[in-house]
Amino acid sequence: MAARSVCRAGSAAGRALLWGPRPSAALLNWTKKRGAASYAQTLQNIPETQVTTLENGLRVASEESNQPTCTVGVWIEAGSRYEDTKTNGAGFFMEHLAFKGTKKRPGSAFEKEVESLGAHLNGYTSREQTAFYIKAFSKDMPKAVELLSDLVQNCELENSQIEKERGVILQELKEMDSNLTDVTFDYLHATAYQGTALAHTVEGTTENIKKLTRADLASYVDTHFKAPRMVLAAAGGISHRELVDAAKQHFTGTSFAYKEGSVPSLPRCRFTGSEIRARDDALPLAHIALAVEGPGWADPDNVVLNVANAIIGRYDRTFGGGKVRVWGAQQGEPGAFSCHCLKLKMKWLTASPYLQNQSSRLAALAVEHNLCHSFEPFNTSYSDTGLFGFHFVCDPLSIDDMMFCAQGEWMRLCTSATDSEVTRAKNYLRNAMVAQLDGTTRVCENIGNHLLHYGRRIPLEEWDARISAVDARMVRDVCSKYIYDKCPAVAAVGPIEQLLDYNRIRGGMYWVRL
């Protein structure tokens, strides 16, 4: 009644739209075509990414737009994968020191100069790359380039500052141990890539952080902070010509030569189906991650696997959602199945039109049977390999049921993914893709990542074409290629007594069909 009262207060046109005759099919088709054209035009009207390579090998890339702000950053091909057992953590240590002054701007002078511009400075280190970026007013772009060049070329490795940051990092490592999701993924890398560089954590070990010297950090910078390994990217209200001029002025002195035999190479990392369990019954919830080996960055199978992950969906209890109706349930049947009953009816449930407010089948099962607190699929790619899997958080007594349902969803994708859910997943990916246009920082990061991983900026129009080419058969074939009857890597933390033996989990990676 309240909604109708509001409508009565509106215009006659509003009332006619709400309660008038239904629009004709021709009008609906015209509206649909108009919306599709707008989407296509949006992709086509995205500014071109301009790329210039300086004489020392530094790549300068930008996307111009009419915005009052800009984001400028340096993306470097350096990370924990390039570290060995003794130097693991050096990149993360350098990230901390980079913000603590340079030879030209010692101590807090660097931070004060950034703040005087009203700018925001940030950075991060991952397994294969390091980034530093500044968000500032467009008119301050040349100054931002100067600050970034000073940061990567003249970092002050002062002994007292090193010791101060050493204590800060050790405290951070203690705090990181309380983030069980991050701990679980570090364990997953440690077992999946055991004995290789990808098994290293980004932050390094406590023992390494205590032992790293100024000479170790200086060697890391001298080896990896080279012009050919860098991308200077910018997005926003800037001019590419001005960006190139600023880069020539401030980055020309960046070293590009290596000593004989010192060129860093990417070590090969093999995937091993295995498990690691860190049982702690004092914790309230279990964190479990399961993954198979996925493709590298440039592999076209990534698009199909991302569609598959969109079909699986993600769930968190904080999302809410309505009650799920199970078709064919007998009158008086309890709402929560026992473990045995759930497994007997799993195949029937996944084939039934049982959804009301959850488009994800796995999310619907999680809601109906209280299987988990949250779950999320992931597709983590590196240069030549990757991890494709899912992570969930659940109560100790729900581990078996949740693992069974999640693996069952994988098997369903390998054998019976449907056109309708593929279409829904593709629309979800398109929405996520267009969301990359929001803000200069996301665009700038996208440019830097693409040039490091693909050697070029892949336009959204090309991504859209790749997504459009995916169909149900491709999803089934690619999922079978990477998932079906493959040995997974498993990492589990917390009260995990109910987690089945690895051989039982391995048995869930295929279906025996008669």
Tab-separated table of C-alpha atoms in Angstrom, residues 25-271:
chain	number	residue	atom	x	y	z
A	25	ALA	CA	7.359	-6.944	-28.215
A	26	ALA	CA	8.723	-4.561	-30.845
A	27	LEU	CA	9.318	-1.880	-28.193
A	28	LEU	CA	11.074	-4.374	-25.922
A	29	ASN	CA	13.302	-5.548	-28.767
A	30	TRP	CA	14.147	-1.943	-29.696
A	31	THR	CA	15.058	-1.159	-26.083
A	32	LYS	CA	17.211	-4.267	-25.873
A	33	LYS	CA	19.057	-3.413	-29.103
A	34	ARG	CA	19.549	0.166	-27.928
A	35	GLY	CA	21.074	-1.083	-24.654
A	36	ALA	CA	23.363	-3.486	-26.505
A	37	ALA	CA	24.512	-0.717	-28.831
A	38	SER	CA	25.278	1.525	-25.849
A	39	TYR	CA	27.386	-1.221	-24.303
A	40	ALA	CA	29.268	-1.794	-27.568
A	41	GLN	CA	29.794	1.944	-28.027
A	42	THR	CA	31.139	2.181	-24.492
A	43	LEU	CA	33.805	-0.394	-25.312
A	44	GLN	CA	34.665	1.275	-28.602
A	45	ASN	CA	34.883	4.762	-27.080
A	46	ILE	CA	37.481	3.851	-24.463
A	47	PRO	CA	40.596	5.978	-25.109
A	48	GLU	CA	43.474	4.219	-26.801
A	49	THR	CA	46.416	3.173	-24.659
A	50	GLN	CA	49.557	4.849	-26.004
A	51	VAL	CA	52.902	3.152	-25.415
A	52	THR	CA	56.398	4.567	-25.911
A	53	THR	CA	59.672	2.764	-25.180
A	54	LEU	CA	62.618	4.897	-24.110
A	55	GLU	CA	66.203	4.223	-25.182
A	56	ASN	CA	67.000	2.515	-21.876
A	57	GLY	CA	64.086	0.064	-22.311
A	58	LEU	CA	61.577	1.748	-19.970
A	59	ARG	CA	58.028	1.417	-21.311
A	60	VAL	CA	55.823	4.479	-20.857
A	61	ALA	CA	52.079	3.858	-21.265
A	62	SER	CA	49.044	6.045	-20.682
A	63	GLU	CA	45.315	6.396	-21.215
A	64	GLU	CA	44.055	9.965	-21.472
A	65	SER	CA	40.672	11.081	-20.165
A	66	ASN	CA	39.028	14.340	-19.161
A	67	GLN	CA	39.405	13.969	-15.412
A	68	PRO	CA	40.801	16.429	-12.866
A	69	THR	CA	42.949	13.740	-11.264
A	70	CYS	CA	45.423	11.151	-12.482
A	71	THR	CA	47.210	8.072	-11.223
A	72	VAL	CA	50.856	7.532	-12.132
A	73	GLY	CA	52.751	4.412	-11.150
A	74	VAL	CA	55.787	2.237	-11.741
A	75	TRP	CA	55.247	-1.503	-12.176
A	76	ILE	CA	58.384	-3.616	-11.811
A	77	GLU	CA	58.977	-7.232	-12.770
A	78	ALA	CA	60.202	-8.261	-9.331
A	79	GLY	CA	58.705	-10.249	-6.482
A	80	SER	CA	59.160	-13.215	-4.172
A	81	ARG	CA	59.399	-15.642	-7.110
A	82	TYR	CA	62.736	-14.038	-8.003
A	83	GLU	CA	64.088	-14.549	-4.485
A	84	ASP	CA	65.898	-17.594	-3.135
A	85	THR	CA	65.542	-19.251	0.243
A	86	LYS	CA	68.071	-16.925	1.883
A	87	THR	CA	66.779	-13.639	0.414
A	88	ASN	CA	63.042	-14.363	0.584
A	89	GLY	CA	61.400	-11.218	1.956
A	90	ALA	CA	63.854	-8.738	0.426
A	91	GLY	CA	61.246	-7.295	-1.961
A	92	PHE	CA	58.737	-6.779	0.849
A	93	PHE	CA	61.462	-5.183	2.971
A	94	MET	CA	62.321	-2.809	0.106
A	95	GLU	CA	58.675	-1.820	-0.270
A	96	HIS	CA	58.715	-0.648	3.345
A	97	LEU	CA	61.965	1.262	2.979
A	98	ALA	CA	60.863	2.969	-0.227
A	99	PHE	CA	58.434	5.180	1.698
A	100	LYS	CA	60.994	6.181	4.326
A	101	GLY	CA	63.054	8.642	2.356
A	102	THR	CA	65.514	8.839	-0.518
A	103	LYS	CA	69.002	10.235	-0.987
A	104	LYS	CA	67.497	13.489	-2.294
A	105	ARG	CA	64.617	13.586	0.190
A	106	PRO	CA	65.867	11.971	3.425
A	107	GLY	CA	63.649	10.881	6.287
A	108	SER	CA	60.139	12.255	6.329
A	109	ALA	CA	60.867	14.866	3.627
A	110	PHE	CA	59.635	12.487	0.940
A	111	GLU	CA	56.296	11.877	2.651
A	112	LYS	CA	55.850	15.583	3.376
A	113	GLU	CA	56.371	16.467	-0.272
A	114	VAL	CA	53.743	13.935	-1.319
A	115	GLU	CA	51.316	15.316	1.271
A	116	SER	CA	51.959	18.895	0.122
A	117	LEU	CA	50.497	17.924	-3.257
A	118	GLY	CA	47.389	16.496	-1.604
A	119	ALA	CA	48.413	13.226	-3.245
A	120	HIS	CA	48.067	9.604	-2.150
A	121	LEU	CA	51.115	7.298	-2.352
A	122	ASN	CA	50.771	3.522	-2.189
A	123	GLY	CA	52.552	0.355	-3.218
A	124	TYR	CA	52.467	-3.419	-3.021
A	125	THR	CA	54.626	-6.479	-3.600
A	126	SER	CA	53.366	-9.793	-4.975
A	127	ARG	CA	55.016	-12.992	-6.141
A	128	GLU	CA	55.883	-11.663	-9.597
A	129	GLN	CA	55.667	-7.881	-9.447
A	130	THR	CA	56.207	-4.776	-7.340
A	131	ALA	CA	54.321	-1.505	-7.797
A	132	PHE	CA	54.459	2.066	-6.506
A	133	TYR	CA	51.821	4.586	-7.568
A	134	ILE	CA	50.630	8.118	-6.777
A	135	LYS	CA	47.136	9.532	-7.200
A	136	ALA	CA	47.276	13.314	-7.615
A	137	PHE	CA	45.772	16.259	-9.445
A	138	SER	CA	46.373	16.110	-13.181
A	139	LYS	CA	48.439	19.316	-13.113
A	140	ASP	CA	50.872	17.622	-10.708
A	141	MET	CA	51.649	14.681	-13.010
A	142	PRO	CA	55.263	15.821	-13.769
A	143	LYS	CA	55.952	16.135	-10.050
A	144	ALA	CA	54.499	12.661	-9.425
A	145	VAL	CA	56.821	11.216	-12.080
A	146	GLU	CA	59.776	12.932	-10.420
A	147	LEU	CA	58.851	11.508	-7.009
A	148	LEU	CA	58.447	7.996	-8.400
A	149	SER	CA	61.788	8.166	-10.188
A	150	ASP	CA	63.458	9.294	-6.965
A	151	LEU	CA	61.790	6.455	-5.083
A	152	VAL	CA	62.969	3.643	-7.387
A	153	GLN	CA	66.412	5.073	-8.220
A	154	ASN	CA	67.591	6.679	-4.991
A	155	CYS	CA	66.111	4.690	-2.134
A	156	GLU	CA	68.133	5.477	0.986
A	157	LEU	CA	69.268	2.259	2.636
A	158	GLU	CA	70.271	3.895	5.894
A	159	ASN	CA	71.215	1.385	8.604
A	160	SER	CA	69.151	2.967	11.383
A	161	GLN	CA	66.087	3.060	9.122
A	162	ILE	CA	66.633	-0.580	8.143
A	163	GLU	CA	66.667	-1.626	11.788
A	164	LYS	CA	63.566	0.429	12.511
A	165	GLU	CA	61.634	-1.140	9.619
A	166	ARG	CA	62.875	-4.580	10.594
A	167	GLY	CA	60.961	-4.266	13.848
A	168	VAL	CA	57.876	-2.960	12.037
A	169	ILE	CA	57.896	-5.892	9.600
A	170	LEU	CA	58.352	-8.473	12.367
A	171	GLN	CA	55.308	-7.024	14.117
A	172	GLU	CA	53.356	-7.170	10.840
A	173	LEU	CA	54.254	-10.829	10.419
A	174	LYS	CA	52.793	-11.586	13.839
A	175	GLU	CA	49.586	-9.781	12.917
A	176	MET	CA	49.380	-11.575	9.563
A	177	ASP	CA	49.292	-14.915	11.375
A	178	SER	CA	45.828	-13.993	12.640
A	179	ASN	CA	44.486	-13.640	9.074
A	180	LEU	CA	43.668	-17.290	8.492
A	181	THR	CA	42.596	-16.757	4.891
A	182	ASP	CA	46.039	-15.426	3.960
A	183	VAL	CA	47.697	-18.155	6.020
A	184	THR	CA	45.690	-20.811	4.172
A	185	PHE	CA	46.698	-19.464	0.752
A	186	ASP	CA	50.354	-19.294	1.799
A	187	TYR	CA	50.103	-22.941	2.842
A	188	LEU	CA	48.421	-23.747	-0.471
A	189	HIS	CA	51.344	-22.258	-2.411
A	190	ALA	CA	53.817	-24.000	-0.116
A	191	THR	CA	52.376	-27.446	-0.859
A	192	ALA	CA	51.334	-26.926	-4.492
A	193	TYR	CA	54.745	-25.531	-5.498
A	194	GLN	CA	56.858	-27.239	-2.884
A	195	GLY	CA	60.583	-26.960	-3.515
A	196	THR	CA	60.169	-24.060	-5.962
A	197	ALA	CA	60.245	-20.259	-5.748
A	198	LEU	CA	56.444	-19.911	-5.840
A	199	ALA	CA	56.307	-21.686	-2.483
A	200	HIS	CA	57.868	-18.601	-0.875
A	201	THR	CA	55.617	-16.167	0.925
A	202	VAL	CA	55.707	-12.577	-0.277
A	203	GLU	CA	56.610	-11.264	3.185
A	204	GLY	CA	59.404	-13.758	3.824
A	205	THR	CA	60.065	-15.722	6.991
A	206	THR	CA	60.714	-14.250	10.422
A	207	GLU	CA	64.207	-15.764	10.362
A	208	ASN	CA	65.010	-14.107	7.037
A	209	ILE	CA	63.707	-10.685	8.094
A	210	LYS	CA	65.979	-10.837	11.131
A	211	LYS	CA	69.028	-11.702	9.009
A	212	LEU	CA	68.658	-9.562	5.859
A	213	THR	CA	71.476	-7.018	5.614
A	214	ARG	CA	71.913	-3.724	3.793
A	215	ALA	CA	74.060	-5.544	1.232
A	216	ASP	CA	71.218	-8.017	0.528
A	217	LEU	CA	68.731	-5.206	-0.054
A	218	ALA	CA	71.153	-3.200	-2.217
A	219	SER	CA	71.807	-6.307	-4.324
A	220	TYR	CA	68.064	-6.849	-4.769
A	221	VAL	CA	67.553	-3.280	-6.014
A	222	ASP	CA	70.582	-3.404	-8.294
A	223	THR	CA	69.390	-6.686	-9.847
A	224	HIS	CA	65.696	-5.998	-10.344
A	225	PHE	CA	65.110	-2.242	-10.510
A	226	LYS	CA	66.252	-2.012	-14.134
A	227	ALA	CA	64.555	0.077	-16.828
A	228	PRO	CA	63.668	-2.862	-19.157
A	229	ARG	CA	61.842	-4.523	-16.235
A	230	MET	CA	59.747	-1.409	-15.521
A	231	VAL	CA	56.538	0.113	-16.853
A	232	LEU	CA	55.672	3.739	-16.126
A	233	ALA	CA	51.871	3.856	-16.447
A	234	ALA	CA	49.432	6.745	-16.108
A	235	ALA	CA	45.693	7.288	-16.457
A	236	GLY	CA	43.453	10.328	-16.098
A	237	GLY	CA	43.659	13.920	-17.227
A	238	ILE	CA	47.185	13.759	-18.597
A	239	SER	CA	48.967	14.120	-21.941
A	240	HIS	CA	51.013	11.180	-23.188
A	241	ARG	CA	53.576	13.519	-24.701
A	242	GLU	CA	54.042	15.312	-21.375
A	243	LEU	CA	54.333	11.950	-19.609
A	244	VAL	CA	57.041	10.803	-22.022
A	245	ASP	CA	58.893	14.103	-21.609
A	246	ALA	CA	58.777	13.759	-17.822
A	247	ALA	CA	59.974	10.147	-18.073
A	248	LYS	CA	62.887	11.174	-20.300
A	249	GLN	CA	63.830	13.866	-17.814
A	250	HIS	CA	63.684	11.752	-14.669
A	251	PHE	CA	64.080	8.082	-15.695
A	252	THR	CA	66.866	8.385	-18.280
A	253	GLY	CA	69.411	7.646	-15.589
A	254	THR	CA	67.733	4.369	-14.610
A	255	SER	CA	70.202	1.533	-15.065
A	256	PHE	CA	69.545	-0.939	-17.877
A	257	ALA	CA	72.800	-2.893	-18.094
A	258	TYR	CA	73.532	-6.129	-16.255
A	259	LYS	CA	76.804	-7.583	-15.189
A	260	GLU	CA	77.726	-10.707	-17.106
A	261	GLY	CA	75.641	-13.670	-15.951
A	262	SER	CA	73.503	-11.607	-13.557
A	263	VAL	CA	70.326	-11.247	-15.633
A	264	PRO	CA	67.501	-12.598	-13.430
A	265	SER	CA	65.548	-15.430	-15.024
A	266	LEU	CA	62.166	-16.745	-14.032
A	267	PRO	CA	62.718	-20.121	-12.314
A	268	ARG	CA	60.464	-22.942	-13.468
A	269	CYS	CA	57.889	-23.955	-10.862
A	270	ARG	CA	56.281	-27.381	-10.982
A	271	PHE	CA	52.866	-28.151	-9.496
